[in-house]
PDB file of C-alpha atoms in Angstrom:
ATOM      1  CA  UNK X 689     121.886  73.023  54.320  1.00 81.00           C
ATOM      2  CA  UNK X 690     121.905  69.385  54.317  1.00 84.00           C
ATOM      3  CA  UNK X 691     125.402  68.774  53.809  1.00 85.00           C
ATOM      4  CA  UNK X 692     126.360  71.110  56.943  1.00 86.00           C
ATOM      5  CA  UNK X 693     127.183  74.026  55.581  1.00 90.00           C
ATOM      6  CA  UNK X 694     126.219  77.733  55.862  1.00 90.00           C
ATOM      7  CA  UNK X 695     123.431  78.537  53.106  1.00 90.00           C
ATOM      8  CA  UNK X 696     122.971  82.489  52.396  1.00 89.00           C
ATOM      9  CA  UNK X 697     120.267  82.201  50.671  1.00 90.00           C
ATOM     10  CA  UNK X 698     117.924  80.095  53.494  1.00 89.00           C
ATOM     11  CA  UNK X 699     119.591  82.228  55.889  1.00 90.00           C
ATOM     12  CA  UNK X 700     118.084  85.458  54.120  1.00 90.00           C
ATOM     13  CA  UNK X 701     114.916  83.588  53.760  1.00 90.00           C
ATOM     14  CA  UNK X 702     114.632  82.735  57.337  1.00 90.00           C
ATOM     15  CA  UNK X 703     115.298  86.446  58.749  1.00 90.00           C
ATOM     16  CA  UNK X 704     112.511  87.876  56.197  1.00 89.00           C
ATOM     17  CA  UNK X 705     109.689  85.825  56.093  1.00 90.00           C
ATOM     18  CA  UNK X 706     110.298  84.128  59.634  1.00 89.00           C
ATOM     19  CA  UNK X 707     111.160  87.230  61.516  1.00 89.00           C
ATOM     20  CA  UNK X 708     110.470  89.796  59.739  1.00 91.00           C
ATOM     21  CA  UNK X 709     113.710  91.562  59.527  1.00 90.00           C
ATOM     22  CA  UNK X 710     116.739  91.645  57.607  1.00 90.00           C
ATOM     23  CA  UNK X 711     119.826  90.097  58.483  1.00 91.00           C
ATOM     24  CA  UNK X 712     122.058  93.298  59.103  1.00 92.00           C
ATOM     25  CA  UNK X 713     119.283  94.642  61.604  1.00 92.00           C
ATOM     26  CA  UNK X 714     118.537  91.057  63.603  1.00 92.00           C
ATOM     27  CA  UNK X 715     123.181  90.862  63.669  1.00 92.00           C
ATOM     28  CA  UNK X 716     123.170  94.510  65.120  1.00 94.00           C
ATOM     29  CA  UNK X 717     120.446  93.385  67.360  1.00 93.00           C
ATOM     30  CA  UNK X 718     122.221  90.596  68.604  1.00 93.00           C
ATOM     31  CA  UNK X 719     125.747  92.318  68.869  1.00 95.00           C
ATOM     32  CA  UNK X 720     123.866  94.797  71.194  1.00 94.00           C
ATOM     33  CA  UNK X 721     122.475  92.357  73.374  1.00 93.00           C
ATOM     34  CA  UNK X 722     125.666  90.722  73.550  1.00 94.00           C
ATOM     35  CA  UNK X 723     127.141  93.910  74.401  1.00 93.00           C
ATOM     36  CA  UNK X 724     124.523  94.679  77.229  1.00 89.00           C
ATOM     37  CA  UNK X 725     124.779  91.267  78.614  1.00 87.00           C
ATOM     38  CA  UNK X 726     128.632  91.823  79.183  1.00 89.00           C
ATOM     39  CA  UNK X 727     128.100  95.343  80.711  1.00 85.00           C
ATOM     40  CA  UNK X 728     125.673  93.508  83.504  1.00 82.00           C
ATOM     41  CA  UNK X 729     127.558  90.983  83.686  1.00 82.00           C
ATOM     42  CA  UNK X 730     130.597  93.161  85.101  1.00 82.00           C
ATOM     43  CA  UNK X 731     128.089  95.242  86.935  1.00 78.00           C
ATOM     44  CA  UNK X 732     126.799  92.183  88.588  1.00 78.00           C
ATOM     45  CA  UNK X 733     129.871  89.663  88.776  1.00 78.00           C
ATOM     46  CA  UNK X 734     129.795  86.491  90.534  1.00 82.00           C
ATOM     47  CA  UNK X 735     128.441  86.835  94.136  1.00 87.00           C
ATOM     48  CA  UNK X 736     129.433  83.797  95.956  1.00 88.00           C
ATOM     49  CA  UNK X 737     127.337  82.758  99.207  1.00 89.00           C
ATOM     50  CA  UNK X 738     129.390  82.140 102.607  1.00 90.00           C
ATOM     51  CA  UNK X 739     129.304  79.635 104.874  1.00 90.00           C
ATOM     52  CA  UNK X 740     127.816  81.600 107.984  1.00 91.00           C
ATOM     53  CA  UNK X 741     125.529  83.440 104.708  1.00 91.00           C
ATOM     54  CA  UNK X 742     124.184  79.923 104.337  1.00 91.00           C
ATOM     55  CA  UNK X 743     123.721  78.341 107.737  1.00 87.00           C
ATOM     56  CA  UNK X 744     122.074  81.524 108.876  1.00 86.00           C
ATOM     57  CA  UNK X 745     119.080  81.515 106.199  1.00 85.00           C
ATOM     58  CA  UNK X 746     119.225  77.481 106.648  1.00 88.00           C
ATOM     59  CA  UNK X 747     118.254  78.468 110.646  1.00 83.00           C
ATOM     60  CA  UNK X 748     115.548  81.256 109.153  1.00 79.00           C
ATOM     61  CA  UNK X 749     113.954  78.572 107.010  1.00 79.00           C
ATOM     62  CA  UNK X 750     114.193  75.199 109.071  1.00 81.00           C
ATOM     63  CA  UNK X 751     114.009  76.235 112.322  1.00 82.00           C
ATOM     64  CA  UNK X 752     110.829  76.063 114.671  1.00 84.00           C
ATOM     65  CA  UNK X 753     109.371  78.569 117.393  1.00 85.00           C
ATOM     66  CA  UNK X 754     106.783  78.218 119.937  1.00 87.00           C
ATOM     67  CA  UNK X 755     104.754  81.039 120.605  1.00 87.00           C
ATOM     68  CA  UNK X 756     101.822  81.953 122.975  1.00 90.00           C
ATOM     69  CA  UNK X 757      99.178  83.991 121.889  1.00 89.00           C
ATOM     70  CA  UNK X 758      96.247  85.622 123.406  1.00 89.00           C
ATOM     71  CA  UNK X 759      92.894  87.081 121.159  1.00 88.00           C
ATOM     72  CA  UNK X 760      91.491  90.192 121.656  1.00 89.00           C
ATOM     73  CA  UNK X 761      88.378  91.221 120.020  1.00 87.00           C
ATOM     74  CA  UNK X 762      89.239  94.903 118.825  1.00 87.00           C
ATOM     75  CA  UNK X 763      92.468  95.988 116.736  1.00 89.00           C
ATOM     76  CA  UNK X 764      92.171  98.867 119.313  1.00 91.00           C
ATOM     77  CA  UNK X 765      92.952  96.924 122.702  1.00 90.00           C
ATOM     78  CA  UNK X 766      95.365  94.232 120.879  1.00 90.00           C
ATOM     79  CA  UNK X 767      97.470  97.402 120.172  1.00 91.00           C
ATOM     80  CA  UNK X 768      97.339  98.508 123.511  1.00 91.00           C
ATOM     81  CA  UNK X 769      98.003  94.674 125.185  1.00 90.00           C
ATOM     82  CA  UNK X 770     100.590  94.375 122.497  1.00 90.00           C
ATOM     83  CA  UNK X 771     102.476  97.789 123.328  1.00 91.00           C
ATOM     84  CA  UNK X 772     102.019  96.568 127.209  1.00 90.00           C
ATOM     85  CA  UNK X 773     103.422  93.584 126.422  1.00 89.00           C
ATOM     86  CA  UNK X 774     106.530  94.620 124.713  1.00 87.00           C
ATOM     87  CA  UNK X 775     107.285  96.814 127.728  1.00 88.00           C
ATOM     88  CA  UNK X 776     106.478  94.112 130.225  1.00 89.00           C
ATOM     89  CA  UNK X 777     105.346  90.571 128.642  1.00 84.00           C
ATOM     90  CA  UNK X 778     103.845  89.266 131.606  1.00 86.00           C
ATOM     91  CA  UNK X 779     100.978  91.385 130.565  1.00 87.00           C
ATOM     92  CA  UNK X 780      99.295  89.143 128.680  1.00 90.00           C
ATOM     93  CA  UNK X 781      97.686  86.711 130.946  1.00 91.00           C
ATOM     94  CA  UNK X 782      96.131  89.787 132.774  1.00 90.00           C
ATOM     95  CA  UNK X 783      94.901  91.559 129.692  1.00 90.00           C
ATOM     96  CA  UNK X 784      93.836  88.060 128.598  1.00 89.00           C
ATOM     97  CA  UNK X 785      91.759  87.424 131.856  1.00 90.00           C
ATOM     98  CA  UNK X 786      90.401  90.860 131.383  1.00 89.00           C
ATOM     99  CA  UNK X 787      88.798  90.250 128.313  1.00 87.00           C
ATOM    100  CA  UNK X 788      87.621  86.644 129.308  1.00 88.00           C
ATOM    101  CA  UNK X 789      89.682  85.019 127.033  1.00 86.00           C
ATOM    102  CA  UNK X 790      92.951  82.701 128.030  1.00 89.00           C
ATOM    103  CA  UNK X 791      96.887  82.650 126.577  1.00 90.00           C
ATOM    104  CA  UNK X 792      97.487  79.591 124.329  1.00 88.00           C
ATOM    105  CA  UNK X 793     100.095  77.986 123.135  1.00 89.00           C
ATOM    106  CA  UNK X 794     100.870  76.616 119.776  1.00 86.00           C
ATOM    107  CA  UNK X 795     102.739  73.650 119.057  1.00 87.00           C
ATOM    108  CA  UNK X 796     106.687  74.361 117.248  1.00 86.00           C
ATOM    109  CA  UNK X 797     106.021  75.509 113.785  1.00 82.00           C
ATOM    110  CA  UNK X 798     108.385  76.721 110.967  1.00 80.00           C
ATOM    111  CA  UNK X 799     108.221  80.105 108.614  1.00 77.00           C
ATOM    112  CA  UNK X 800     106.279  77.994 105.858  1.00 75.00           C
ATOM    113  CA  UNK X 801     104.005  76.253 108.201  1.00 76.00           C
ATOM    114  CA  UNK X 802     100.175  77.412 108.714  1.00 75.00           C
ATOM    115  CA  UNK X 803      99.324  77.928 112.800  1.00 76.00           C
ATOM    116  CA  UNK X 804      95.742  76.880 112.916  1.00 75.00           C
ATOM    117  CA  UNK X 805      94.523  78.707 115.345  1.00 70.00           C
ATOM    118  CA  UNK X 806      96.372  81.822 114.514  1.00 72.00           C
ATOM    119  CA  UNK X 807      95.257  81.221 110.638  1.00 71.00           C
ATOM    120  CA  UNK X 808      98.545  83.096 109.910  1.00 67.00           C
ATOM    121  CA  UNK X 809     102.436  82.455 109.838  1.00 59.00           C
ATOM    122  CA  UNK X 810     104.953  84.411 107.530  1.00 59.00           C
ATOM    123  CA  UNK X 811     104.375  87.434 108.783  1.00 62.00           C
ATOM    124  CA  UNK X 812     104.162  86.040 112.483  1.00 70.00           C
ATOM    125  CA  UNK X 813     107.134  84.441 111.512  1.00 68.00           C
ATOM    126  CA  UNK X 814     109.150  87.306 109.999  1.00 71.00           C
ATOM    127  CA  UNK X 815     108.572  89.079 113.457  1.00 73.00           C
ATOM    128  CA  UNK X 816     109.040  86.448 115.871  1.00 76.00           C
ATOM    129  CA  UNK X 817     112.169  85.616 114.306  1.00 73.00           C
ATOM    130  CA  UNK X 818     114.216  88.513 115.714  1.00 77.00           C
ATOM    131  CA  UNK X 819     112.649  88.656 119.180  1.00 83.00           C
ATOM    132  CA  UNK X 820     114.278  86.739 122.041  1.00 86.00           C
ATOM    133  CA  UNK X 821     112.317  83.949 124.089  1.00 89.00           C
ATOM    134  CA  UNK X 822     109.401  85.888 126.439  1.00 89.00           C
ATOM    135  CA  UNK X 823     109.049  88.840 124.009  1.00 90.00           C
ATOM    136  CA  UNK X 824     106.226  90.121 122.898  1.00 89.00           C
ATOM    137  CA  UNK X 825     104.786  91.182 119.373  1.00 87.00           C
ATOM    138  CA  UNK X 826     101.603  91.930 117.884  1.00 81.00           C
ATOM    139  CA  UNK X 827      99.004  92.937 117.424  1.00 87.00           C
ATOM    140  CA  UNK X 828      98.227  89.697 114.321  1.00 85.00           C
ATOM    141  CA  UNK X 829      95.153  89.269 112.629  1.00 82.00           C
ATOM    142  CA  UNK X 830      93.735  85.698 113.386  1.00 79.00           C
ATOM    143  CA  UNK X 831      90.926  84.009 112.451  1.00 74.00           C
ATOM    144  CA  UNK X 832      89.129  85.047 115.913  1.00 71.00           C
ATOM    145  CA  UNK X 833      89.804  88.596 116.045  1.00 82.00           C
ATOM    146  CA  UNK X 834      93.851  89.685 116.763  1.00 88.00           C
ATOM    147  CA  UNK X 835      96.227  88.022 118.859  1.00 87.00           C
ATOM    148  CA  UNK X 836      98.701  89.553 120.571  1.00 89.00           C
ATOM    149  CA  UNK X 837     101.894  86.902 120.946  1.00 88.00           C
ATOM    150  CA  UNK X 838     104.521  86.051 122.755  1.00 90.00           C
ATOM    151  CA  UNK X 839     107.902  83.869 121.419  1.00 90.00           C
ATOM    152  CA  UNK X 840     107.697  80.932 124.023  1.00 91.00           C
ATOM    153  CA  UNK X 841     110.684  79.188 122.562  1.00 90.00           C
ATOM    154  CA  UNK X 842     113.137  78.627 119.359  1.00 87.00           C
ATOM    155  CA  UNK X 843     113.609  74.931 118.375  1.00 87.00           C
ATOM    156  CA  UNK X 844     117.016  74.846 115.990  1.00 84.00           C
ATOM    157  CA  UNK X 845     116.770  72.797 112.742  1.00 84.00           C
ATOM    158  CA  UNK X 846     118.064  69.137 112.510  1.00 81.00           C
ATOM    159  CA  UNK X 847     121.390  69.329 111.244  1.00 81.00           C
ATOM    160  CA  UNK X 848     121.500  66.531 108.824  1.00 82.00           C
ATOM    161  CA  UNK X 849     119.119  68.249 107.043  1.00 82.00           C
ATOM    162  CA  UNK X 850     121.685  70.957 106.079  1.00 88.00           C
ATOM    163  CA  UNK X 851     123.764  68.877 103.690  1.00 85.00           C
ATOM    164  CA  UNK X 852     120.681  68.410 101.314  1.00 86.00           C
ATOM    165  CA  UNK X 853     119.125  71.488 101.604  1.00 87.00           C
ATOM    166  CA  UNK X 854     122.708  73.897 101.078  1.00 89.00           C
ATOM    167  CA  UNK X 855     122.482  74.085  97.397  1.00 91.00           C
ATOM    168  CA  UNK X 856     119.139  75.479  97.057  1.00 90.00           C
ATOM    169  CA  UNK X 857     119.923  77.488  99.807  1.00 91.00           C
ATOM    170  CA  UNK X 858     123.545  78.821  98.429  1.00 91.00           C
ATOM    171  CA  UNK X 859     121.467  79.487  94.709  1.00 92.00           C
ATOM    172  CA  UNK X 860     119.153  81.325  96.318  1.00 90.00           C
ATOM    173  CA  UNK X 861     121.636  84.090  98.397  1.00 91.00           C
ATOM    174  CA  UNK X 862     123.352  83.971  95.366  1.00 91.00           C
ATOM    175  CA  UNK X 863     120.095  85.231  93.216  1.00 90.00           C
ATOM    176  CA  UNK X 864     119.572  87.660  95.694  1.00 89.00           C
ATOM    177  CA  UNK X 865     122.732  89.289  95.445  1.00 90.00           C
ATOM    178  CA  UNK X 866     122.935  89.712  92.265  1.00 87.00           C
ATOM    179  CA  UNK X 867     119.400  91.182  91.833  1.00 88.00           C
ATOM    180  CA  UNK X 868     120.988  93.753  94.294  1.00 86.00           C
ATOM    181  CA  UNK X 869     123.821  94.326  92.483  1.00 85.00           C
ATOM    182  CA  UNK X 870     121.472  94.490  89.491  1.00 82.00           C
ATOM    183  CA  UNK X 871     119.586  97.292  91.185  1.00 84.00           C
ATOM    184  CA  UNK X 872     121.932  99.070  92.669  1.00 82.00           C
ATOM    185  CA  UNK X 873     123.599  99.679  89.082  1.00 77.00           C
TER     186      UNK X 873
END
Protein backbone atom coordinates (compact mmCIF):
# COMPACT_ATOMS: atom_id res chain seq x y z
CA UNK A 1 0.00 0.00 0.00
CA UNK A 2 1.05 3.47 0.25
CA UNK A 3 2.57 3.44 3.49
CA UNK A 4 4.94 0.35 2.46
CA UNK A 5 3.40 -2.32 3.70
CA UNK A 6 2.08 -5.72 2.51
CA UNK A 7 -1.80 -5.33 1.60
CA UNK A 8 -3.74 -8.87 1.35
CA UNK A 9 -6.43 -7.67 0.04
CA UNK A 10 -4.70 -5.77 -3.32
CA UNK A 11 -2.52 -8.65 -3.35
CA UNK A 12 -5.65 -11.06 -3.87
CA UNK A 13 -7.00 -8.54 -6.21
CA UNK A 14 -3.98 -8.41 -8.33
CA UNK A 15 -3.57 -12.39 -8.77
CA UNK A 16 -7.46 -12.65 -9.82
CA UNK A 17 -8.37 -10.09 -12.00
CA UNK A 18 -4.69 -9.33 -13.29
CA UNK A 19 -3.62 -12.87 -13.78
CA UNK A 20 -6.15 -14.81 -13.56
CA UNK A 21 -5.20 -17.12 -10.84
CA UNK A 22 -5.26 -17.42 -7.27
CA UNK A 23 -2.55 -16.76 -5.05
CA UNK A 24 -1.85 -20.41 -3.72
CA UNK A 25 -1.59 -21.65 -7.48
CA UNK A 26 0.69 -18.49 -8.96
CA UNK A 27 3.14 -19.28 -5.09
CA UNK A 28 3.27 -23.06 -6.11
CA UNK A 29 4.05 -21.89 -9.54
CA UNK A 30 6.76 -19.86 -8.54
CA UNK A 31 8.25 -22.29 -5.84
CA UNK A 32 8.49 -24.75 -8.83
CA UNK A 33 10.27 -22.59 -11.02
CA UNK A 34 12.48 -21.73 -8.33
CA UNK A 35 13.00 -25.26 -7.76
CA UNK A 36 13.77 -26.04 -11.53
CA UNK A 37 16.01 -23.12 -11.85
CA UNK A 38 18.25 -24.57 -8.96
CA UNK A 39 18.22 -28.15 -10.45
CA UNK A 40 19.80 -26.48 -13.88
CA UNK A 41 21.62 -24.49 -12.24
CA UNK A 42 23.68 -27.50 -10.59
CA UNK A 43 23.31 -29.35 -13.82
CA UNK A 44 24.89 -26.51 -15.60
CA UNK A 45 27.31 -24.77 -12.96
CA UNK A 46 29.62 -22.10 -13.78
CA UNK A 47 31.78 -22.90 -16.88
CA UNK A 48 34.63 -20.58 -16.84
CA UNK A 49 36.53 -19.84 -20.29
CA UNK A 50 40.51 -20.38 -20.37
CA UNK A 51 43.03 -18.45 -21.50
CA UNK A 52 44.25 -20.67 -24.56
CA UNK A 53 39.90 -21.27 -24.82
CA UNK A 54 39.94 -17.55 -25.53
CA UNK A 55 42.93 -16.66 -27.65
CA UNK A 56 42.11 -19.60 -29.85
CA UNK A 57 38.43 -18.41 -30.92
CA UNK A 58 40.03 -14.68 -30.78
CA UNK A 59 42.51 -16.26 -33.82
CA UNK A 60 39.13 -18.05 -35.46
CA UNK A 61 37.35 -14.71 -35.47
CA UNK A 62 40.12 -11.96 -36.17
CA UNK A 63 42.38 -13.60 -38.15
CA UNK A 64 42.75 -13.27 -42.08
CA UNK A 65 43.51 -15.93 -44.93
CA UNK A 66 44.38 -15.59 -48.45
CA UNK A 67 43.10 -18.01 -50.69
CA UNK A 68 43.29 -18.77 -54.49
CA UNK A 69 40.49 -19.95 -56.25
CA UNK A 70 39.78 -21.22 -59.63
CA UNK A 71 35.84 -21.45 -61.32
CA UNK A 72 34.65 -24.24 -62.97
CA UNK A 73 31.45 -24.23 -64.76
CA UNK A 74 29.85 -27.68 -63.62
CA UNK A 75 29.46 -28.95 -59.85
CA UNK A 76 30.59 -32.18 -61.68
CA UNK A 77 34.30 -31.19 -62.73
CA UNK A 78 34.80 -28.74 -59.55
CA UNK A 79 34.37 -32.05 -57.60
CA UNK A 80 36.71 -33.78 -59.59
CA UNK A 81 39.51 -30.61 -59.69
CA UNK A 82 38.71 -30.29 -56.05
CA UNK A 83 39.35 -34.12 -55.13
CA UNK A 84 42.64 -33.67 -57.53
CA UNK A 85 43.56 -30.94 -55.74
CA UNK A 86 43.43 -32.22 -52.28
CA UNK A 87 45.64 -35.10 -53.41
CA UNK A 88 48.05 -32.88 -55.27
CA UNK A 89 47.20 -28.93 -55.14
CA UNK A 90 49.24 -27.99 -57.92
CA UNK A 91 46.34 -29.21 -59.89
CA UNK A 92 44.60 -26.32 -60.15
CA UNK A 93 46.34 -24.14 -62.57
CA UNK A 94 46.16 -27.14 -65.05
CA UNK A 95 42.52 -27.93 -64.53
CA UNK A 96 42.10 -24.14 -64.62
CA UNK A 97 43.89 -23.78 -68.08
CA UNK A 98 41.84 -26.69 -69.18
CA UNK A 99 38.70 -25.13 -68.83
CA UNK A 100 39.96 -21.65 -70.12
CA UNK A 101 39.61 -20.05 -67.06
CA UNK A 102 42.73 -18.71 -64.71
CA UNK A 103 43.54 -19.18 -60.62
CA UNK A 104 42.89 -15.90 -58.71
CA UNK A 105 43.69 -14.66 -55.78
CA UNK A 106 41.74 -12.81 -53.23
CA UNK A 107 42.95 -10.21 -51.08
CA UNK A 108 43.25 -11.32 -46.84
CA UNK A 109 39.77 -11.56 -45.60
CA UNK A 110 38.31 -12.61 -42.17
CA UNK A 111 35.34 -15.32 -41.25
CA UNK A 112 32.72 -12.32 -41.25
CA UNK A 113 33.99 -10.68 -44.32
CA UNK A 114 32.14 -11.11 -47.88
CA UNK A 115 34.90 -12.28 -50.84
CA UNK A 116 33.49 -10.56 -53.84
CA UNK A 117 34.33 -12.57 -56.29
CA UNK A 118 33.69 -15.75 -54.48
CA UNK A 119 30.14 -14.13 -53.29
CA UNK A 120 30.67 -16.45 -50.25
CA UNK A 121 32.75 -16.63 -46.91
CA UNK A 122 31.57 -18.53 -43.67
CA UNK A 123 31.43 -21.57 -45.03
CA UNK A 124 34.74 -20.97 -47.12
CA UNK A 125 35.91 -19.85 -44.00
CA UNK A 126 34.86 -22.69 -41.67
CA UNK A 127 36.88 -24.99 -44.13
CA UNK A 128 39.84 -23.07 -44.88
CA UNK A 129 40.38 -22.60 -41.36
CA UNK A 130 41.72 -26.08 -40.58
CA UNK A 131 43.72 -26.62 -43.78
CA UNK A 132 47.42 -25.73 -43.84
CA UNK A 133 48.90 -23.08 -46.41
CA UNK A 134 48.80 -24.83 -50.25
CA UNK A 135 45.79 -27.07 -49.42
CA UNK A 136 43.09 -27.48 -51.27
CA UNK A 137 39.19 -27.45 -50.64
CA UNK A 138 36.16 -27.20 -52.55
CA UNK A 139 34.19 -27.53 -54.55
CA UNK A 140 32.20 -23.62 -53.32
CA UNK A 141 29.40 -22.22 -54.96
CA UNK A 142 30.33 -18.67 -56.33
CA UNK A 143 28.64 -16.28 -58.08
CA UNK A 144 30.26 -17.63 -61.52
CA UNK A 145 29.69 -21.19 -61.25
CA UNK A 146 31.99 -23.22 -58.31
CA UNK A 147 35.38 -22.56 -57.34
CA UNK A 148 37.58 -24.89 -56.29
CA UNK A 149 40.25 -23.09 -53.65
CA UNK A 150 43.29 -23.20 -52.37
CA UNK A 151 44.53 -21.54 -48.67
CA UNK A 152 47.39 -19.23 -50.06
CA UNK A 153 48.21 -17.88 -46.66
CA UNK A 154 46.99 -17.18 -42.83
CA UNK A 155 47.49 -13.54 -41.67
CA UNK A 156 47.29 -13.66 -37.52
CA UNK A 157 45.10 -10.97 -35.84
CA UNK A 158 46.62 -7.69 -34.40
CA UNK A 159 47.20 -8.30 -30.94
CA UNK A 160 46.09 -5.14 -29.36
CA UNK A 161 42.95 -5.91 -30.51
CA UNK A 162 42.68 -8.83 -28.00
CA UNK A 163 42.37 -6.77 -24.84
CA UNK A 164 39.02 -5.19 -26.11
CA UNK A 165 37.59 -7.87 -27.77
CA UNK A 166 38.27 -10.80 -24.63
CA UNK A 167 35.10 -10.17 -22.84
CA UNK A 168 32.74 -10.74 -25.55
CA UNK A 169 34.80 -13.39 -26.50
CA UNK A 170 35.12 -15.13 -22.80
CA UNK A 171 30.85 -14.55 -22.58
CA UNK A 172 30.47 -16.17 -25.51
CA UNK A 173 32.61 -19.76 -24.72
CA UNK A 174 31.04 -19.37 -21.64
CA UNK A 175 27.29 -19.45 -23.29
CA UNK A 176 28.35 -22.18 -25.22
CA UNK A 177 29.26 -24.34 -22.53
CA UNK A 178 26.65 -24.12 -20.67
CA UNK A 179 24.10 -24.70 -23.50
CA UNK A 180 26.17 -28.00 -23.66
CA UNK A 181 25.95 -28.76 -20.34
CA UNK A 182 22.28 -27.80 -20.70
CA UNK A 183 21.91 -30.44 -23.38
CA UNK A 184 23.79 -32.94 -22.32
CA UNK A 185 21.53 -33.11 -19.02
Amino acid sequence: NNDGQFDPQGYNIVMQYTLGTTPRVFEEEVRENLLIQKLIQQVIGEPAASEEEIRKRFQEREGAIQVEFAPFPDVLVAREVADACRALPQQLEKAAAQVGSKVETTPYFKRTDTVEKLESSAALFSQMAELQPGEAAGPFKAGTGWAVVRLKDRKPPEEKDFAGARPTLEKEIIAQKRLRNYLAW
